[in-house]
Amino acid sequence: MRVIKEAGEVKSLVEGETALELQRLKHQLELTGGIEPEVVSEYQQTKTRYDFLAEQMDDLQTATASLESIIRDLDATIEKKFLVSFKEINEKFTQYFKVLFDGGKAQLVLQRADTHKEEVELLPEDEEATLADKSAPSAKEKFLATEKIKASFFSGVEISATPPGKKLSTINALSGGERALTSIALICSIISNNPSPFVVLDEVDAALDEANSERYAAILDSLMDKTQFITVTHNRATMRRASILYGVTIGEDGVSKLLSVKFAEADELAIKNSKSKGKE
């Protein structure tokens, strides 16, 4: 009987505490005045907007990852093709340099760029957020954590040229004529690898002597099956290699006149004239 009586007292005590807690909570609800329907509606709208933006963010992150993968693949393909073309151009450059200088050595040297990442300025709100929560990564840290894909594998190309009888030097240490010949070798090596529909050369051979002009004209002649050359020149060696020659002359009246000669037709005419004279 005593045990039953004590159990009843405990039960009454618990029920009394529960009743007091209920009264306290009811009192707090009365003080707050309840939840307004507008608050619930605003919460639903905000949550819907948040869910939409979160979904958009996921889509953007997926698209960014896909684009970065494509960029990496393109960079690898570009670099591979670039190196193949560069090797071919370098070989032709060395070949044409030796032809123009009658010896010597020359090559193109790639200057590789150091890998680097860009930085951005923190916006005022980013700085405030970083100060408020030091454990959270800032916008700057998030930016730097993202790999930036760059297509710049190389910073430039250095020309190393050694004419016969000289020490290894850069193009800046060469004379005017040597620079002209080196430039011609480079231009012709690029044309041989990737021919253009036509190439205009404006008095490129102006600083060359007769022997070098002959070598220069021989190289142009070897490339005539790949591209058309329009050459402005006063050099006889270059003129002799041309298919068609245009000249401007001024008559006694001071008026400029344009003359043109097709060497193939001129040769045929000369042969006919020589034959006709032989018959006479």
Short mmCIF file of C-alpha atoms in Angstrom, two decimals:
data_model
loop_
_atom_site.label_atom_id
_atom_site.label_comp_id
_atom_site.label_asym_id
_atom_site.label_seq_id
_atom_site.Cartn_x
_atom_site.Cartn_y
_atom_site.Cartn_z
CA MET A 1 0.00 0.00 0.00
CA ARG A 2 2.83 2.34 0.78
CA VAL A 3 4.44 1.77 -2.65
CA ILE A 4 1.18 2.52 -4.43
CA LYS A 5 0.75 5.70 -2.43
CA GLU A 6 4.26 6.94 -3.31
CA ALA A 7 3.70 6.20 -7.01
CA GLY A 8 0.54 8.25 -6.93
CA GLU A 9 2.35 11.18 -5.38
CA VAL A 10 5.06 11.08 -8.11
CA LYS A 11 2.40 10.99 -10.81
CA SER A 12 0.63 13.97 -9.30
CA LEU A 13 3.92 15.86 -9.11
CA VAL A 14 4.72 15.22 -12.82
CA GLU A 15 1.23 16.23 -13.88
CA GLY A 16 1.57 19.43 -11.90
CA GLU A 17 4.89 20.35 -13.53
CA THR A 18 3.49 19.60 -16.98
CA ALA A 19 0.50 21.82 -16.31
CA LEU A 20 2.78 24.66 -15.25
CA GLU A 21 4.89 24.25 -18.42
CA LEU A 22 1.76 24.34 -20.56
CA GLN A 23 0.59 27.52 -18.87
CA ARG A 24 4.00 29.12 -19.44
CA LEU A 25 4.02 28.22 -23.12
CA LYS A 26 0.45 29.47 -23.57
CA HIS A 27 1.46 32.73 -21.95
CA GLN A 28 4.41 33.12 -24.34
CA LEU A 29 2.15 32.45 -27.32
CA GLU A 30 -0.25 35.09 -26.11
CA LEU A 31 2.62 37.57 -25.81
CA THR A 32 3.84 36.90 -29.36
CA GLY A 33 0.35 37.32 -30.69
CA GLY A 34 0.58 34.21 -32.87
CA ILE A 35 2.05 33.82 -36.40
CA GLU A 36 0.66 36.13 -39.05
CA PRO A 37 -0.35 34.54 -42.39
CA GLU A 38 1.82 37.08 -44.26
CA VAL A 39 4.93 35.79 -42.48
CA VAL A 40 4.18 32.23 -43.55
CA SER A 41 3.55 33.38 -47.12
CA GLU A 42 6.80 35.37 -47.20
CA TYR A 43 8.71 32.38 -45.87
CA GLN A 44 7.30 30.14 -48.59
CA GLN A 45 8.22 32.67 -51.29
CA THR A 46 11.75 33.08 -49.92
CA LYS A 47 12.25 29.33 -49.70
CA THR A 48 11.00 28.85 -53.26
CA ARG A 49 13.41 31.55 -54.47
CA TYR A 50 16.27 29.99 -52.54
CA ASP A 51 15.60 26.52 -53.96
CA PHE A 52 15.50 27.99 -57.48
CA LEU A 53 18.81 29.84 -57.05
CA ALA A 54 20.44 26.77 -55.49
CA GLU A 55 19.41 24.72 -58.52
CA GLN A 56 20.76 27.40 -60.86
CA MET A 57 24.04 27.44 -58.94
CA ASP A 58 24.38 23.67 -59.33
CA ASP A 59 23.75 23.99 -63.09
CA LEU A 60 26.36 26.76 -63.37
CA GLN A 61 28.96 24.73 -61.48
CA THR A 62 28.32 21.74 -63.73
CA ALA A 63 28.58 23.92 -66.86
CA THR A 64 31.78 25.54 -65.57
CA ALA A 65 33.39 22.16 -64.94
CA SER A 66 32.38 21.01 -68.43
CA LEU A 67 33.78 24.16 -70.08
CA GLU A 68 37.05 23.90 -68.18
CA SER A 69 37.40 20.30 -69.34
CA ILE A 70 36.82 21.38 -72.96
CA ILE A 71 39.37 24.19 -72.59
CA ARG A 72 41.96 21.76 -71.24
CA ASP A 73 41.38 19.42 -74.18
CA LEU A 74 41.61 22.31 -76.66
CA ASP A 75 44.79 23.61 -75.04
CA ALA A 76 46.37 20.17 -75.30
CA THR A 77 45.39 19.89 -78.99
CA ILE A 78 46.59 23.42 -79.77
CA GLU A 79 49.91 22.88 -78.03
CA LYS A 80 50.48 19.57 -79.82
CA LYS A 81 49.77 21.03 -83.27
CA PHE A 82 51.75 24.16 -82.47
CA LEU A 83 54.83 22.16 -81.51
CA VAL A 84 54.59 20.06 -84.69
CA SER A 85 54.35 23.19 -86.88
CA PHE A 86 57.06 24.94 -84.88
CA LYS A 87 59.44 22.02 -85.42
CA GLU A 88 58.84 22.08 -89.18
CA ILE A 89 59.27 25.87 -89.35
CA ASN A 90 62.45 25.64 -87.28
CA GLU A 91 63.93 23.05 -89.64
CA LYS A 92 63.09 25.16 -92.70
CA PHE A 93 64.42 28.28 -90.99
CA THR A 94 67.77 26.57 -90.38
CA GLN A 95 67.82 25.36 -93.99
CA TYR A 96 67.05 28.76 -95.55
CA PHE A 97 69.46 30.52 -93.21
CA LYS A 98 72.30 28.28 -94.40
CA VAL A 99 71.32 28.92 -98.02
CA LEU A 100 71.23 32.71 -97.61
CA PHE A 101 74.43 32.93 -95.56
CA ASP A 102 76.20 30.10 -97.36
CA GLY A 103 76.69 28.41 -93.98
CA GLY A 104 76.24 29.28 -90.33
CA LYS A 105 73.66 28.09 -87.83
CA ALA A 106 70.28 29.39 -86.72
CA GLN A 107 67.33 28.18 -84.72
CA LEU A 108 64.13 29.33 -83.08
CA VAL A 109 63.95 28.91 -79.30
CA LEU A 110 60.64 28.83 -77.43
CA GLN A 111 60.35 30.88 -74.26
CA ARG A 112 57.98 29.11 -71.88
CA ALA A 113 55.68 31.16 -69.67
CA ASP A 114 55.42 30.53 -65.91
CA THR A 115 52.06 29.25 -64.71
CA HIS A 116 50.21 31.88 -62.73
CA LYS A 117 46.77 32.59 -61.34
CA GLU A 118 44.85 35.83 -61.46
CA GLU A 119 43.63 37.63 -58.37
CA VAL A 120 40.48 39.71 -57.90
CA GLU A 121 39.63 42.56 -55.58
CA LEU A 122 37.45 41.79 -52.61
CA LEU A 123 34.13 43.61 -52.58
CA PRO A 124 33.19 45.42 -49.33
CA GLU A 125 30.55 42.82 -48.50
CA ASP A 126 33.12 40.06 -49.00
CA GLU A 127 35.50 41.73 -46.55
CA GLU A 128 32.72 42.13 -43.97
CA ALA A 129 31.70 38.50 -44.35
CA THR A 130 35.29 37.38 -43.93
CA LEU A 131 35.71 39.43 -40.76
CA ALA A 132 32.43 38.14 -39.36
CA ASP A 133 33.28 34.52 -40.00
CA LYS A 134 37.01 33.88 -40.21
CA SER A 135 36.45 30.15 -40.65
CA ALA A 136 34.50 30.69 -43.89
CA PRO A 137 36.57 31.04 -47.10
CA SER A 138 36.53 34.52 -48.61
CA ALA A 139 35.64 35.32 -52.20
CA LYS A 140 39.35 35.70 -52.95
CA GLU A 141 40.18 32.30 -51.49
CA LYS A 142 37.36 30.69 -53.44
CA PHE A 143 38.59 32.34 -56.63
CA LEU A 144 42.19 31.23 -56.15
CA ALA A 145 41.02 27.72 -55.30
CA THR A 146 39.47 27.48 -58.76
CA GLU A 147 41.92 26.50 -61.46
CA LYS A 148 42.21 29.16 -64.15
CA ILE A 149 42.68 27.69 -67.62
CA LYS A 150 45.13 29.67 -69.74
CA ALA A 151 46.01 29.14 -73.42
CA SER A 152 49.37 30.86 -73.11
CA PHE A 153 51.84 27.97 -73.01
CA PHE A 154 54.70 30.14 -74.29
CA SER A 155 55.71 33.74 -73.75
CA GLY A 156 57.54 34.19 -77.07
CA VAL A 157 60.13 32.98 -79.55
CA GLU A 158 63.80 33.92 -79.50
CA ILE A 159 65.84 33.91 -82.71
CA SER A 160 69.35 32.54 -82.32
CA ALA A 161 71.52 33.22 -85.38
CA THR A 162 75.22 32.57 -86.02
CA PRO A 163 76.48 33.72 -89.44
CA PRO A 164 79.66 32.04 -90.73
CA GLY A 165 82.75 33.18 -88.82
CA LYS A 166 80.81 34.75 -85.95
CA LYS A 167 79.92 33.71 -82.42
CA LEU A 168 76.45 32.72 -81.30
CA SER A 169 74.29 35.82 -80.98
CA THR A 170 70.71 37.08 -81.00
CA ILE A 171 69.21 38.90 -83.94
CA ASN A 172 69.72 42.26 -82.19
CA ALA A 173 73.50 41.83 -82.44
CA LEU A 174 73.46 41.34 -86.23
CA SER A 175 74.09 44.00 -88.85
CA GLY A 176 71.30 45.44 -90.99
CA GLY A 177 72.01 43.14 -93.91
CA GLU A 178 72.31 40.09 -91.66
CA ARG A 179 69.03 40.93 -89.99
CA ALA A 180 67.36 41.27 -93.38
CA LEU A 181 68.63 37.85 -94.46
CA THR A 182 67.58 36.27 -91.15
CA SER A 183 64.11 37.82 -91.46
CA ILE A 184 63.82 36.53 -95.03
CA ALA A 185 64.75 33.03 -93.85
CA LEU A 186 62.08 33.18 -91.14
CA ILE A 187 59.37 34.52 -93.47
CA CYS A 188 60.11 31.89 -96.09
CA SER A 189 60.12 29.09 -93.49
CA ILE A 190 56.65 30.17 -92.31
CA ILE A 191 55.38 30.38 -95.90
CA SER A 192 56.70 26.89 -96.66
CA ASN A 193 54.78 25.49 -93.67
CA ASN A 194 51.54 27.45 -94.11
CA PRO A 195 51.36 29.09 -97.56
CA SER A 196 49.29 32.24 -98.04
CA PRO A 197 47.34 32.97 -101.24
CA PHE A 198 49.86 35.71 -101.99
CA VAL A 199 52.73 37.51 -100.26
CA VAL A 200 53.79 41.14 -100.76
CA LEU A 201 57.51 41.89 -100.25
CA ASP A 202 58.38 45.58 -100.38
CA GLU A 203 62.10 46.03 -101.18
CA VAL A 204 63.12 43.25 -98.82
CA ASP A 205 66.32 42.80 -100.81
CA ALA A 206 67.30 46.49 -100.73
CA ALA A 207 70.23 45.88 -98.34
CA LEU A 208 71.51 42.77 -100.15
CA ASP A 209 74.45 42.55 -102.50
CA GLU A 210 74.40 40.68 -105.81
CA ALA A 211 75.40 37.27 -104.38
CA ASN A 212 72.89 37.40 -101.53
CA SER A 213 70.20 38.65 -103.90
CA GLU A 214 70.76 35.58 -106.07
CA ARG A 215 70.27 33.29 -103.06
CA TYR A 216 67.19 35.23 -101.97
CA ALA A 217 65.68 35.01 -105.47
CA ALA A 218 66.43 31.28 -105.61
CA ILE A 219 64.45 30.69 -102.40
CA LEU A 220 61.48 32.69 -103.74
CA ASP A 221 61.67 30.67 -106.94
CA SER A 222 61.51 27.42 -104.95
CA LEU A 223 58.36 28.62 -103.15
CA MET A 224 56.52 29.86 -106.25
CA ASP A 225 54.57 26.60 -106.53
CA LYS A 226 53.09 27.21 -103.05
CA THR A 227 52.19 30.90 -103.16
CA GLN A 228 52.27 34.02 -105.36
CA PHE A 229 54.87 36.67 -104.63
CA ILE A 230 54.33 40.35 -105.37
CA THR A 231 57.78 41.85 -104.95
CA VAL A 232 58.76 45.50 -105.09
CA THR A 233 62.43 45.58 -106.01
CA HIS A 234 65.19 47.40 -107.86
CA ASN A 235 67.42 44.35 -107.80
CA ARG A 236 68.23 42.74 -111.15
CA ALA A 237 68.78 39.29 -109.63
CA THR A 238 65.25 39.30 -108.22
CA MET A 239 63.79 40.62 -111.47
CA ARG A 240 65.38 37.80 -113.46
CA ARG A 241 63.48 35.22 -111.38
CA ALA A 242 60.09 36.90 -111.90
CA SER A 243 57.38 35.52 -114.18
CA ILE A 244 55.86 38.93 -114.91
CA LEU A 245 57.65 42.24 -114.57
CA TYR A 246 55.86 45.55 -114.10
CA GLY A 247 57.70 48.83 -114.35
CA VAL A 248 56.83 52.50 -114.11
CA THR A 249 58.58 54.99 -116.36
CA ILE A 250 58.19 58.70 -116.95
CA GLY A 251 58.11 59.95 -120.52
CA GLU A 252 59.31 63.26 -121.89
CA ASP A 253 55.88 64.73 -121.21
CA GLY A 254 56.30 63.95 -117.49
CA VAL A 255 53.47 61.44 -117.44
CA SER A 256 54.04 58.09 -115.70
CA LYS A 257 53.51 55.02 -117.84
CA LEU A 258 53.12 51.41 -116.75
CA LEU A 259 55.07 48.74 -118.62
CA SER A 260 54.62 44.99 -118.25
CA VAL A 261 56.65 42.08 -119.53
CA LYS A 262 55.85 38.37 -119.34
CA PHE A 263 59.19 36.62 -119.50
CA ALA A 264 57.73 33.43 -120.99
CA GLU A 265 56.22 35.40 -123.89
CA ALA A 266 59.38 37.47 -124.22
CA ASP A 267 61.46 34.29 -124.51
CA GLU A 268 59.15 32.89 -127.17
CA LEU A 269 59.28 36.18 -129.09
CA ALA A 270 63.06 36.24 -128.86
CA ILE A 271 63.27 32.66 -130.17
CA LYS A 272 60.97 33.50 -133.09
CA ASN A 273 62.98 36.57 -133.95
CA SER A 274 66.22 34.62 -133.87
CA LYS A 275 64.76 31.94 -136.14
CA SER A 276 63.42 34.50 -138.61
CA LYS A 277 66.80 36.20 -138.74
CA GLY A 278 68.47 32.84 -139.34
CA LYS A 279 66.26 32.16 -142.34
CA GLU A 280 67.10 35.51 -143.84
#
